[in-house]
Amino acid sequence: MELRSRTLLIVALCMLLAACGDTNVVNSIKFVQTIGYDAAKNGVTSSAVIANYEEQGKLKLEFYVTESKSVYDTMPKLNMKLDFPIEYGQLRMALFGDSFARRGIATAIESLIRDPKISARAHIGVADRDALEMLNIAENKRDPYFLSDLLEQNMKFGNLPRMNLHSTFFNYYGSGRDFFLPHFTIERDEIKLDGLALFKGDKYKVKIGVTDSFLLKLLLEDSLNGSIMVPVAGGNQTRQEYFLMNSIKSKPTYKVIRAGYPASIAIHVNLKAQVKDVPQWIDLTSEDELALLEKSIEDYCVKEIQNLISLCKSNEVDPLGLGDLIRSRSKNWDSRQFDKHYKELTTTVVVKARIIRTGASG
Amino acid sequence: MSQVTSEQYTISPYLIIFPLYVGMVGVGILTYQRRVMEHAGYNSWVSLIITGLSMHLLLWMLYKILSSIEDSRDIVAINHKLFGKWLGNLINLAIVLYFVLGAFVKFKVYVEMIQVWLFPSMNFLPVSIVILLIVYYAVSGGLRSVTGIAVWATMISCLSIVPQVSLTFPYLHPMNLLPLFNHSATDILLSSKDMGFEYLGFETLLFIYPFVKTPEKSQKWAHLIMILVTLLYLMILILAFMFFTEEQLLHTIWPTLNMIGIFEVPLLQRLEYMAVSLWFIKIIAGISIFIWAACRGMKLAFHFRPRISLIVFLAAITVSSYFIIDHRTVEWVSKMYANVGLYFIYAYIPFIFLCVMVRKRLASRATPANE
């Protein structure tokens, strides 16, 4: 009797537990893992990549496209095409088509961040054509997370600065900051990262290449990785040659020289690098020639950073957050006032490079 | 009214920190950043420090009030002494209702949080009943069992919140805090007022006091927990300010949870969901301490049996939370509670303090004259 009543109690309590949850069995829902948005004639075309876990270990990617008035009713519209309810808690990547991004993505990203189901670590990116076309290629990879893994990998080990939904929002709402997103293209039927798309407000303004994206990483964080080709000229060489520089660690420091207009900022970057692959005439064991390489890295970086900053200034975008820097040093800061004087802002850049590793020979 | 509390119901002085902690820190810690910065923006950490200091002053007053009059060591008896039987009981009833309202707000806000984050389409009536049954169990055990739950709640909250929030370090932008002073003193004080809401709950001391063994010794512990709570609020506020930009924080409804959510740990992809679940025991403890105070008040003022008033209060909470379903009404109720609470601690407590002090002065003048 004792035992039976106790069992009954346990069963009753278990039922209480089971009654609480909204149960979601993995093969009776549709996981949207990647979604793409394109501008359509009057509204938006959304394309969703959904993995279908039919059997263990087997995976089929499904591809659904729907048109709607705005991004808000994408999910209900998609539901009309699906045999199981849609779930987007595992959404890792939202891709915007070129024309959509130029028209402004504020509504789309705001609806993403407002949803507690979507992680702030999700990625967003811009394609150089329609997102639909690019996702079609991604579909061949048989991996619903291909694009987001590609990004993650390149932020960790490559030239991309760290980005996700949270940091995009940080820059979007931050005064004196503009956000940037990874930019994809297609090369030989393969998806390829080819730099960053810089935004003004929520509109895609200008694209920068992979080298510039490394410089941005250098200027924003302690770039533990990333590599660029640096030109070197010297000795009796007539032709300019390149060597590969890997960043090991860097630290940028900003100093506001004058906060009033026209503002002036000094940027100092400390860079520790590894150089392994150099033209044959350079001897990596020689102190002088290492100094020559360091000098070429410094000169090249300074020149390219200045170019990047003037590119930003002429396009009126501020991915570095220079406006924010000025804001933090002035009592009354007005973003419009700053924008008006943004072109007159002067920057001095100093890069201190030190080669601390030269591969096997060093 | 005799005030001797028998030994078996009392708690040790240092244990006072647990009921006070769970009383003060509730769901508010997940959302308060946005409310506090409404006026003073990113300068409002100064406001928080001001509020913290004022709370120490109020706490000191509370101890003075409760220890000054011999044989009346809880608020019900003090009200009787100061205002007579009828008026005193009216005030006592208001205080009791205030605590029930506090418990209701704590409960409803947590239920809303579960609905937003975990189970949007869930029927909440059975769950409310389960939650309140646990509260019933805790409160019917008396202050000792409420304190017991509070100990667990405090430990869980300290073990979870602090490490979770510090996971945000790579995403912090200390520059956000600059410039240091670009808001007027008025703005800073207005933000201080908004912050006061987050401290509501320490006034349960008005009823707990006689249950503390050698209550005078508990004052230093009460001040200690006040300092710790202020530091906790300050730390989370400053971290949130560095994590979000000002405009972004205005668009963020659950800043603390979003901060927790930025980090990815193996196995648990979404840490914020775990945080919401861990909050459960904390809320149980918080509701229990409020309900306990309310029942105690009913018993002292109107000689109601605590078991009956406990059932009545819990039933009232269940029913009203069943009928109040929209967020706007909840917002309105918690705003009202906040306003009432602020008057309670910033007006009523100093007022009582003055009355008690005047009475004491008169009494000490009267005694030598009699001799």
XYZ file of C-alpha atoms in Angstrom:
733
model
C 0.000 0.000 0.000
C 2.759 2.370 1.055
C 4.697 1.774 -2.127
C 1.674 2.020 -4.362
C 0.617 5.393 -3.012
C 4.127 6.698 -3.336
C 4.316 5.536 -6.953
C 0.989 7.147 -7.604
C 2.273 10.391 -6.180
C 5.367 10.300 -8.380
C 3.316 9.577 -11.478
C 0.955 12.397 -10.640
C 3.843 14.815 -10.160
C 5.396 13.717 -13.461
C 2.172 14.468 -15.241
C 2.252 17.880 -13.678
C 5.685 18.415 -15.189
C 4.737 17.189 -18.616
C 1.706 19.415 -18.715
C 3.835 22.509 -18.397
C 6.101 22.466 -21.427
C 5.397 23.111 -25.058
C 6.967 19.925 -26.280
C 8.881 20.158 -29.524
C 10.139 16.924 -30.985
C 12.955 17.597 -33.394
C 11.415 15.893 -36.411
C 7.994 17.370 -36.001
C 9.149 20.954 -36.320
C 11.024 22.788 -39.048
C 14.260 24.411 -37.991
C 15.092 27.500 -39.958
C 18.838 27.770 -39.757
C 19.673 30.302 -42.410
C 17.412 32.913 -43.853
C 17.866 35.313 -46.729
C 16.102 38.571 -47.503
C 15.837 40.198 -50.924
C 14.110 43.283 -52.129
C 11.095 42.463 -54.269
C 8.877 44.777 -56.244
C 6.580 45.661 -53.374
C 7.963 43.987 -50.319
C 10.519 41.379 -49.581
C 11.399 37.910 -50.834
C 12.559 35.666 -48.043
C 14.260 32.364 -48.523
C 14.718 29.889 -45.715
C 17.108 26.979 -45.536
C 15.637 24.221 -43.401
C 17.397 21.013 -42.480
C 15.269 17.914 -42.569
C 16.554 15.310 -40.147
C 14.944 12.256 -41.653
C 17.083 9.566 -40.174
C 19.979 9.655 -37.831
C 23.036 11.028 -39.573
C 21.132 11.771 -42.733
C 20.301 15.311 -43.536
C 18.409 16.866 -46.361
C 18.331 20.564 -46.878
C 15.087 22.079 -47.939
C 14.725 25.442 -49.504
C 11.607 27.575 -49.265
C 10.984 30.940 -50.842
C 8.124 33.249 -50.095
C 7.141 36.813 -50.846
C 5.569 39.136 -48.351
C 4.922 42.806 -47.712
C 7.585 43.169 -45.052
C 9.961 41.014 -43.057
C 7.461 40.806 -40.217
C 5.153 38.304 -41.868
C 7.903 36.137 -43.280
C 7.414 33.385 -40.728
C 3.612 33.097 -41.032
C 3.934 33.113 -44.811
C 6.559 30.383 -44.677
C 4.321 28.363 -42.399
C 1.805 28.210 -45.230
C 4.249 26.091 -47.168
C 5.302 23.722 -44.434
C 3.904 20.510 -43.061
C 5.293 21.128 -39.576
C 5.392 24.291 -37.460
C 8.370 26.516 -37.986
C 10.948 27.106 -35.249
C 13.730 29.635 -35.562
C 15.467 29.369 -32.193
C 18.436 27.884 -34.017
C 18.695 30.642 -36.591
C 22.380 31.337 -37.020
C 22.590 33.406 -40.146
C 20.566 36.041 -41.919
C 21.797 37.059 -45.348
C 20.723 40.235 -47.099
C 20.709 40.682 -50.839
C 22.580 43.633 -52.288
C 19.540 45.690 -53.250
C 17.813 44.934 -49.925
C 20.863 46.078 -47.980
C 21.086 49.309 -49.970
C 17.454 50.033 -49.198
C 18.000 49.668 -45.436
C 17.904 46.717 -43.087
C 16.712 48.348 -39.853
C 13.293 46.657 -39.754
C 14.824 43.267 -40.448
C 17.520 43.357 -37.776
C 15.234 44.976 -35.244
C 12.741 42.176 -35.626
C 15.589 39.684 -35.161
C 16.896 41.233 -31.960
C 13.468 41.738 -30.451
C 12.766 38.029 -30.537
C 14.101 36.333 -27.409
C 14.340 33.055 -29.300
C 17.062 34.350 -31.557
C 20.511 34.412 -30.054
C 22.465 37.658 -29.971
C 25.348 35.640 -31.367
C 23.601 35.040 -34.690
C 25.408 36.370 -37.735
C 24.223 38.652 -40.462
C 25.873 39.292 -43.805
C 25.486 40.886 -47.185
C 25.658 39.159 -50.550
C 26.857 40.898 -53.692
C 23.769 39.625 -55.515
C 20.407 38.258 -54.477
C 20.526 36.303 -51.232
C 18.302 33.722 -52.878
C 20.935 32.915 -55.464
C 23.679 32.670 -52.907
C 21.700 30.439 -50.567
C 21.027 28.155 -53.494
C 24.740 27.559 -53.727
C 25.069 27.178 -49.971
C 22.401 24.513 -50.204
C 24.769 22.298 -52.178
C 27.097 22.220 -49.186
C 24.664 19.964 -47.349
C 25.317 21.963 -44.214
C 22.682 24.361 -42.908
C 25.311 26.227 -40.925
C 27.826 26.600 -43.742
C 27.698 30.389 -43.925
C 27.780 31.014 -40.192
C 30.623 28.535 -39.707
C 32.507 30.212 -42.527
C 32.175 33.535 -40.750
C 33.014 32.222 -37.332
C 36.111 30.549 -38.637
C 37.295 33.720 -40.358
C 36.724 35.875 -37.312
C 38.746 33.505 -35.191
C 41.557 32.698 -37.583
C 41.244 35.159 -40.429
C 40.939 38.774 -41.388
C 37.430 39.527 -40.178
C 36.834 41.646 -37.092
C 34.433 40.179 -34.561
C 30.797 40.712 -35.527
C 27.423 39.331 -34.559
C 23.888 40.525 -34.037
C 24.784 42.118 -30.720
C 27.798 44.060 -31.983
C 25.870 45.173 -35.047
C 23.232 46.591 -32.775
C 25.826 48.152 -30.555
C 27.201 50.037 -33.532
C 23.810 50.771 -35.028
C 22.388 52.429 -31.936
C 25.690 53.788 -30.682
C 26.064 57.472 -31.320
C 29.038 58.241 -33.523
C 29.340 54.703 -34.815
C 28.332 52.852 -37.943
C 28.175 49.132 -38.332
C 29.724 46.858 -40.905
C 28.840 43.365 -42.050
C 30.688 40.604 -43.828
C 30.333 40.669 -47.588
C 30.016 37.523 -49.709
C 30.594 36.916 -53.360
C 30.640 33.883 -55.611
C 33.769 32.596 -57.250
C 33.755 29.441 -59.399
C 30.444 28.373 -57.949
C 31.799 28.661 -54.434
C 30.827 31.162 -51.804
C 33.678 33.426 -50.864
C 34.148 36.152 -48.281
C 35.544 39.183 -50.023
C 35.580 41.879 -47.402
C 33.209 44.034 -45.422
C 30.152 46.038 -46.308
C 30.196 49.410 -44.543
C 26.838 50.875 -43.610
C 25.657 54.416 -43.042
C 22.666 54.338 -40.722
C 21.016 51.124 -41.853
C 21.922 51.476 -45.525
C 24.728 49.677 -47.276
C 27.141 52.298 -48.530
C 30.486 50.951 -49.637
C 32.434 47.727 -49.722
C 36.019 47.300 -48.598
C 38.353 44.438 -49.443
C 40.005 41.778 -47.347
C 43.147 43.805 -46.666
C 41.092 46.721 -45.412
C 39.051 44.390 -43.305
C 42.254 43.226 -41.643
C 43.208 46.844 -40.986
C 39.819 47.417 -39.419
C 40.394 44.419 -37.203
C 43.791 45.855 -36.307
C 42.191 49.155 -35.353
C 39.288 47.710 -33.379
C 40.548 44.781 -31.353
C 43.595 42.762 -30.449
C 43.810 40.950 -33.756
C 45.140 37.585 -32.686
C 45.050 36.422 -36.273
C 44.831 37.625 -39.804
C 47.359 38.151 -42.511
C 48.122 40.559 -45.317
C 50.627 40.809 -48.124
C 53.056 43.644 -47.569
C 55.151 45.090 -50.427
C 58.852 45.377 -49.862
C 61.382 47.214 -51.977
C 65.005 47.453 -51.170
C 68.509 46.477 -52.020
C 69.059 46.253 -55.687
C 65.567 45.035 -56.535
C 63.809 46.914 -59.269
C 60.509 45.067 -59.094
C 58.329 45.407 -56.020
C 57.863 42.136 -54.227
C 55.487 41.002 -51.486
C 55.836 39.044 -48.311
C 53.186 37.557 -46.043
C 52.691 39.036 -42.597
C 50.661 37.235 -39.927
C 49.416 39.225 -37.020
C 49.970 37.516 -33.672
C 48.745 40.235 -31.355
C 48.026 43.886 -31.669
C 46.803 46.690 -29.505
C 45.331 49.930 -30.739
C 45.332 53.075 -28.584
C 43.403 56.183 -29.426
C 44.132 59.655 -28.178
C 41.950 62.665 -28.756
C 44.215 65.609 -29.543
C 41.400 68.051 -29.979
C 37.712 67.387 -29.353
C 36.490 70.695 -30.799
C 35.976 71.113 -34.517
C 37.855 70.259 -36.591
C 38.701 67.332 -34.364
C 41.992 65.570 -34.354
C 42.829 62.062 -33.244
C 46.082 60.190 -32.836
C 46.034 56.449 -33.388
C 48.812 54.249 -32.207
C 48.925 50.560 -33.072
C 51.310 48.100 -31.519
C 51.633 45.072 -33.714
C 53.405 41.819 -33.069
C 53.806 39.828 -36.234
C 55.128 36.668 -37.693
C 56.845 36.653 -41.055
C 57.572 33.400 -42.722
C 57.276 33.656 -46.455
C 59.570 36.327 -47.851
C 61.259 36.927 -51.201
C 64.437 34.956 -51.593
C 66.832 37.873 -51.388
C 65.836 38.588 -47.801
C 67.732 36.818 -45.072
C 65.495 36.333 -42.052
C 68.417 35.801 -39.709
C 69.865 39.186 -40.386
C 68.944 41.892 -37.912
C 69.087 44.635 -40.555
C 66.784 42.922 -42.946
C 64.246 42.200 -40.221
C 64.332 45.892 -39.437
C 63.709 46.569 -43.113
C 60.675 44.259 -43.030
C 59.370 45.898 -39.888
C 59.793 49.267 -41.525
C 57.889 48.123 -44.617
C 55.064 46.743 -42.475
C 54.817 50.011 -40.580
C 54.904 52.184 -43.675
C 52.430 50.042 -45.532
C 49.975 49.842 -42.640
C 50.115 53.576 -41.983
C 49.534 54.345 -45.641
C 46.677 51.875 -45.971
C 45.027 52.920 -42.712
C 45.094 56.534 -43.841
C 43.560 55.450 -47.161
C 40.888 53.501 -45.332
C 40.050 56.449 -43.106
C 39.793 58.814 -46.045
C 37.593 56.295 -47.836
C 35.342 56.239 -44.776
C 35.350 60.016 -44.624
C 34.430 60.453 -48.267
C 31.579 57.972 -47.852
C 30.551 59.471 -44.507
C 30.691 56.145 -42.707
C 32.345 55.683 -39.328
C 33.060 52.005 -38.661
C 35.897 52.881 -36.290
C 33.624 54.795 -33.947
C 35.730 57.955 -34.120
C 32.588 59.988 -33.430
C 32.003 57.979 -30.280
C 35.568 58.684 -29.224
C 35.024 62.412 -29.615
C 31.686 62.098 -27.799
C 33.343 60.524 -24.801
C 35.674 63.505 -24.511
C 33.184 66.324 -24.926
C 30.428 67.467 -22.639
C 27.850 68.320 -25.230
C 28.040 66.193 -28.280
C 25.784 66.481 -31.250
C 25.923 63.794 -33.878
C 24.750 66.109 -36.665
C 27.430 68.629 -35.800
C 30.006 65.875 -35.893
C 28.784 64.539 -39.221
C 29.075 67.993 -40.714
C 32.690 68.245 -39.682
C 33.583 64.601 -40.208
C 35.461 65.291 -43.435
C 37.732 67.811 -41.729
C 38.740 65.364 -39.005
C 42.453 64.767 -39.012
C 44.124 61.597 -37.886
C 47.729 60.771 -37.304
C 48.558 57.106 -37.431
C 51.612 55.459 -35.947
C 52.176 51.737 -36.287
C 54.891 50.012 -34.301
C 55.521 46.596 -35.769
C 57.738 43.994 -34.251
C 58.499 40.695 -35.877
C 58.632 38.182 -33.076
C 58.632 34.990 -35.064
C 60.124 34.065 -38.370
C 59.173 30.456 -38.724
C 61.732 27.693 -38.472
C 64.799 29.745 -39.242
C 64.206 32.424 -36.601
C 0.760 43.045 24.090
C 3.633 40.936 25.230
C 6.504 40.745 22.816
C 8.510 37.832 24.044
C 9.229 35.517 21.144
C 10.116 32.085 22.327
C 13.551 30.760 21.520
C 12.417 28.069 19.114
C 11.082 30.591 16.588
C 14.014 32.985 16.494
C 16.876 33.208 14.032
C 20.486 34.105 14.682
C 21.435 37.739 14.052
C 23.663 37.033 11.039
C 20.847 35.139 9.297
C 19.057 38.444 8.823
C 21.056 39.010 5.623
C 19.194 36.261 3.750
C 15.583 37.414 4.110
C 16.690 40.982 3.469
C 18.581 39.977 0.320
C 15.735 38.003 -1.247
C 13.310 40.716 -0.238
C 15.275 43.394 -2.048
C 16.688 41.659 -5.112
C 13.983 40.276 -7.361
C 13.230 40.185 -11.053
C 14.037 43.891 -11.001
C 17.734 43.132 -11.260
C 17.151 41.802 -14.765
C 15.492 44.952 -16.021
C 16.311 47.899 -13.767
C 19.056 49.410 -15.934
C 16.601 50.902 -18.383
C 14.399 52.441 -15.705
C 17.288 53.911 -13.789
C 18.931 55.593 -16.765
C 15.756 57.271 -17.947
C 16.727 60.642 -16.498
C 20.436 60.659 -15.845
C 21.511 58.499 -18.781
C 24.915 56.952 -18.362
C 25.608 59.091 -15.320
C 23.014 57.241 -13.311
C 25.547 55.044 -11.542
C 26.055 58.129 -9.385
C 22.319 58.078 -8.646
C 22.598 54.468 -7.629
C 25.280 55.278 -5.081
C 23.129 58.099 -3.693
C 20.159 55.754 -3.364
C 22.334 53.166 -1.656
C 23.499 55.705 0.906
C 19.950 56.854 1.591
C 18.963 53.244 2.192
C 21.594 52.960 4.899
C 20.090 56.002 6.569
C 16.606 54.464 6.402
C 17.895 51.166 7.732
C 19.490 52.978 10.641
C 16.149 54.711 11.304
C 14.364 51.366 11.201
C 16.641 49.976 13.879
C 16.167 53.102 15.985
C 12.376 52.849 15.646
C 12.259 49.199 16.549
C 14.632 49.383 19.495
C 13.499 52.625 21.115
C 10.221 51.731 22.734
C 10.600 48.976 25.322
C 7.915 46.248 24.911
C 6.911 47.223 21.332
C 9.322 45.764 18.922
C 7.271 45.472 15.761
C 5.453 48.008 13.658
C 1.963 46.918 14.698
C 2.619 47.593 18.356
C 4.378 50.847 17.551
C 1.415 52.038 15.501
C -0.883 51.164 18.366
C 1.262 53.100 20.790
C 1.570 56.157 18.587
C -1.856 56.447 16.984
C -4.181 54.538 19.256
C -6.143 51.413 18.520
C -8.318 52.515 15.591
C -6.048 54.713 13.546
C -3.175 52.418 14.343
C -5.024 49.406 13.015
C -5.957 51.296 9.849
C -2.287 51.935 9.179
C -1.491 48.328 10.036
C -4.031 47.112 7.516
C -2.501 49.348 4.865
C 0.940 47.927 5.615
C -0.366 44.363 5.379
C -1.995 45.092 2.012
C 1.195 46.740 0.866
C 3.143 43.554 1.537
C 0.537 41.420 -0.234
C 0.751 43.760 -3.208
C 4.524 43.431 -3.135
C 4.247 39.637 -3.218
C 1.794 39.854 -6.087
C 4.065 42.100 -8.152
C 7.038 39.805 -7.543
C 4.988 36.807 -8.606
C 3.344 38.320 -11.642
C 6.510 39.837 -13.064
C 8.265 36.488 -12.819
C 5.371 34.696 -14.478
C 5.529 37.249 -17.280
C 9.210 36.607 -17.650
C 8.594 32.870 -18.049
C 5.949 33.606 -20.633
C 8.259 35.825 -22.643
C 11.368 33.675 -22.469
C 10.340 30.078 -21.977
C 6.741 29.118 -22.659
C 4.782 31.725 -24.594
C 1.694 29.623 -25.087
C 1.438 27.990 -21.701
C -1.651 27.914 -19.518
C -0.498 29.498 -16.333
C -3.189 28.691 -13.837
C -1.847 25.225 -12.894
C 1.689 26.571 -12.659
C 0.654 29.463 -10.440
C -1.066 27.018 -8.147
C 2.067 24.868 -7.958
C 4.253 27.886 -7.259
C 1.934 29.160 -4.567
C 1.665 25.717 -2.967
C 5.416 25.844 -2.444
C 5.014 29.308 -0.953
C 2.297 27.947 1.327
C 4.605 25.197 2.453
C 7.415 27.635 3.187
C 5.344 30.243 4.989
C 3.399 27.784 7.122
C 6.748 26.649 8.508
C 7.235 30.100 9.998
C 10.070 32.555 9.634
C 12.674 29.874 10.157
C 11.700 27.912 7.082
C 11.311 31.092 5.054
C 14.843 32.015 6.061
C 15.955 28.534 5.062
C 14.663 29.000 1.535
C 16.170 32.454 1.469
C 19.600 30.994 2.222
C 19.374 28.720 -0.814
C 18.039 31.506 -2.983
C 20.872 33.818 -2.010
C 23.485 31.194 -2.650
C 22.106 30.268 -6.042
C 21.791 33.847 -7.084
C 25.314 34.752 -6.014
C 26.753 31.656 -7.637
C 24.949 32.262 -10.895
C 24.641 35.995 -11.482
C 28.171 37.112 -10.779
C 30.073 34.637 -12.973
C 27.463 34.831 -15.699
C 27.647 38.554 -15.972
C 31.411 38.597 -15.940
C 31.381 36.435 -19.062
C 30.644 39.638 -20.950
C 34.126 41.044 -20.462
C 35.298 40.722 -24.079
C 32.343 42.774 -25.235
C 32.758 45.725 -22.897
C 33.408 49.252 -24.123
C 34.570 51.280 -21.112
C 34.465 54.405 -23.277
C 30.669 54.351 -23.003
C 30.896 55.654 -19.441
C 32.549 58.875 -20.567
C 31.988 61.802 -20.259
C 31.634 61.389 -16.543
C 29.307 64.244 -15.614
C 27.109 65.586 -18.357
C 23.764 65.518 -16.587
C 22.321 68.000 -14.129
C 21.968 67.281 -10.423
C 18.175 67.198 -10.806
C 18.391 64.429 -13.397
C 20.701 62.455 -11.173
C 18.328 62.782 -8.212
C 15.332 61.792 -10.351
C 17.177 58.639 -11.337
C 17.958 58.035 -7.673
C 14.255 58.056 -6.995
C 13.642 55.465 -9.712
C 16.348 53.312 -8.212
C 14.579 53.297 -4.835
C 12.122 50.745 -6.188
C 14.857 48.134 -6.446
C 15.480 48.311 -2.722
C 11.885 47.764 -1.646
C 11.723 44.713 0.567
C 14.093 45.580 3.375
C 11.107 47.054 5.242
C 10.047 43.465 6.037
C 12.432 44.072 8.893
C 9.516 45.820 10.617
C 8.108 42.358 11.310
C 11.251 40.234 11.340
C 12.966 42.271 14.050
C 11.412 40.611 17.134
C 12.266 37.199 15.684
C 15.970 37.870 15.742
C 17.806 36.580 18.746
C 19.492 39.655 20.259
C 18.186 41.942 17.519
C 20.647 44.773 18.258
C 23.455 42.562 17.055
C 21.826 42.083 13.669
C 22.177 45.741 12.699
C 25.719 45.380 11.419
C 24.651 42.396 9.311
C 21.758 44.341 7.873
C 24.097 47.164 6.894
C 26.497 44.643 5.444
C 23.881 43.149 3.142
C 22.795 46.639 2.159
C 26.348 47.398 1.038
C 26.555 44.120 -0.856
C 23.242 44.680 -2.611
C 24.317 48.183 -3.613
C 27.602 46.829 -4.955
C 25.785 44.103 -6.867
C 23.430 46.605 -8.451
C 26.309 48.938 -9.195
C 28.388 46.225 -10.819
C 25.590 45.003 -13.052
C 24.611 48.546 -13.953
C 28.125 49.538 -14.963
C 28.650 46.307 -16.886
C 25.414 46.925 -18.775
C 26.471 50.486 -19.535
C 29.705 49.229 -21.016
C 27.987 46.401 -22.859
C 25.193 48.395 -24.487
C 25.254 51.865 -25.935
C 22.811 54.309 -24.402
C 20.316 54.169 -27.240
C 20.590 50.393 -27.506
C 19.869 49.954 -23.802
C 16.660 51.936 -24.261
C 15.589 49.308 -26.793
C 16.528 46.385 -24.572
C 13.863 45.042 -22.255
C 15.917 42.416 -20.408
C 19.459 43.805 -20.350
C 20.881 41.423 -17.766
C 19.546 38.352 -19.570
C 20.859 39.590 -22.897
C 24.258 40.063 -21.345
C 24.229 36.513 -20.039
C 23.109 35.297 -23.455
C 26.147 36.562 -25.321
C 28.355 33.771 -24.120
C 28.372 30.299 -25.517
C 29.244 27.407 -23.232
C 29.583 23.797 -24.279
C 26.274 21.874 -24.160
C 24.262 24.896 -23.071
C 23.949 27.125 -26.066
C 21.623 29.609 -24.477
C 22.716 30.477 -20.974
C 19.909 32.980 -20.438
C 17.323 30.209 -20.330
C 19.154 28.585 -17.478
C 19.238 31.910 -15.665
C 15.464 32.264 -15.979
C 14.954 28.814 -14.489
C 17.419 29.354 -11.661
C 15.480 32.444 -10.757
C 12.572 30.273 -9.644
C 13.754 29.557 -6.116
C 14.701 33.180 -5.658
C 11.209 34.303 -6.478
C 9.659 31.686 -4.202
C 11.779 33.006 -1.365
C 10.930 36.614 -2.155
C 7.194 35.963 -2.254
C 7.390 33.914 0.944
C 9.047 36.630 2.943
C 6.457 39.207 1.882
C 3.519 36.911 2.538
C 4.984 35.923 5.881
C 5.211 39.576 6.886
C 1.619 40.156 5.802
C 0.320 37.168 7.783
C 2.299 38.214 10.804
C 0.770 41.674 10.563
C -2.741 40.216 10.378
C -2.098 38.126 13.429
C -0.687 40.930 15.555
C -3.180 43.570 14.550
C -6.409 41.625 14.155
C -5.646 38.277 15.827
C -6.297 36.369 12.601
C -4.913 32.876 12.515
C -1.917 32.994 10.172
C -3.017 29.817 8.370
C -6.295 31.418 7.344
C -4.850 34.734 6.240
C -2.125 32.825 4.363
C -4.713 30.880 2.387
C -6.730 34.023 1.721
C -3.705 35.958 0.462
C -2.484 33.152 -1.778
C -5.941 32.657 -3.224
C -6.203 36.385 -3.880
C -2.868 36.352 -5.699
C -3.847 33.345 -7.808
C -7.191 34.802 -8.781
C -5.905 38.273 -9.603
C -2.992 36.921 -11.596
C -5.475 34.813 -13.521
C -7.554 37.820 -14.447
C -4.767 40.286 -15.093
C -3.359 39.070 -18.363
C -2.000 42.003 -20.294
C 1.386 43.506 -19.806
C 0.049 47.045 -19.497
C -1.965 46.295 -16.393
C 0.982 44.511 -14.809
C 3.130 47.531 -15.602
C 0.506 49.786 -14.038
C 0.252 47.674 -10.888
C 3.995 47.535 -10.430
C 4.264 51.289 -11.017
C 1.646 51.840 -8.357
C 3.455 49.485 -6.008
C 6.692 51.350 -6.668
C 5.100 54.696 -5.860
C 3.422 53.445 -2.720
C 6.643 51.773 -1.681
C 8.684 54.911 -2.179
C 6.286 56.911 -0.016
C 6.361 54.120 2.513
C 10.111 54.119 2.910
C 10.904 57.778 2.283
C 7.921 59.365 4.056
C 6.372 56.915 6.509
C 9.573 55.547 8.013
C 11.155 58.979 8.688
C 7.813 60.157 10.059
C 7.536 57.236 12.470
C 11.165 57.768 13.336
C 10.455 61.367 14.341
C 7.388 60.352 16.344
C 9.305 57.678 18.184
C 12.165 60.059 18.923
C 9.814 62.764 20.222
C 8.003 60.227 22.367
C 11.244 58.975 23.789
C 12.381 62.500 24.598
C 9.061 63.231 26.344
C 9.188 59.987 28.265
C 12.726 60.586 29.481
C 11.740 64.076 30.578
C 8.671 62.730 32.345
C 10.463 60.025 34.283
C 12.830 62.211 36.366
C 9.935 64.541 37.121
C 7.995 61.678 38.625
C 10.763 60.669 40.892
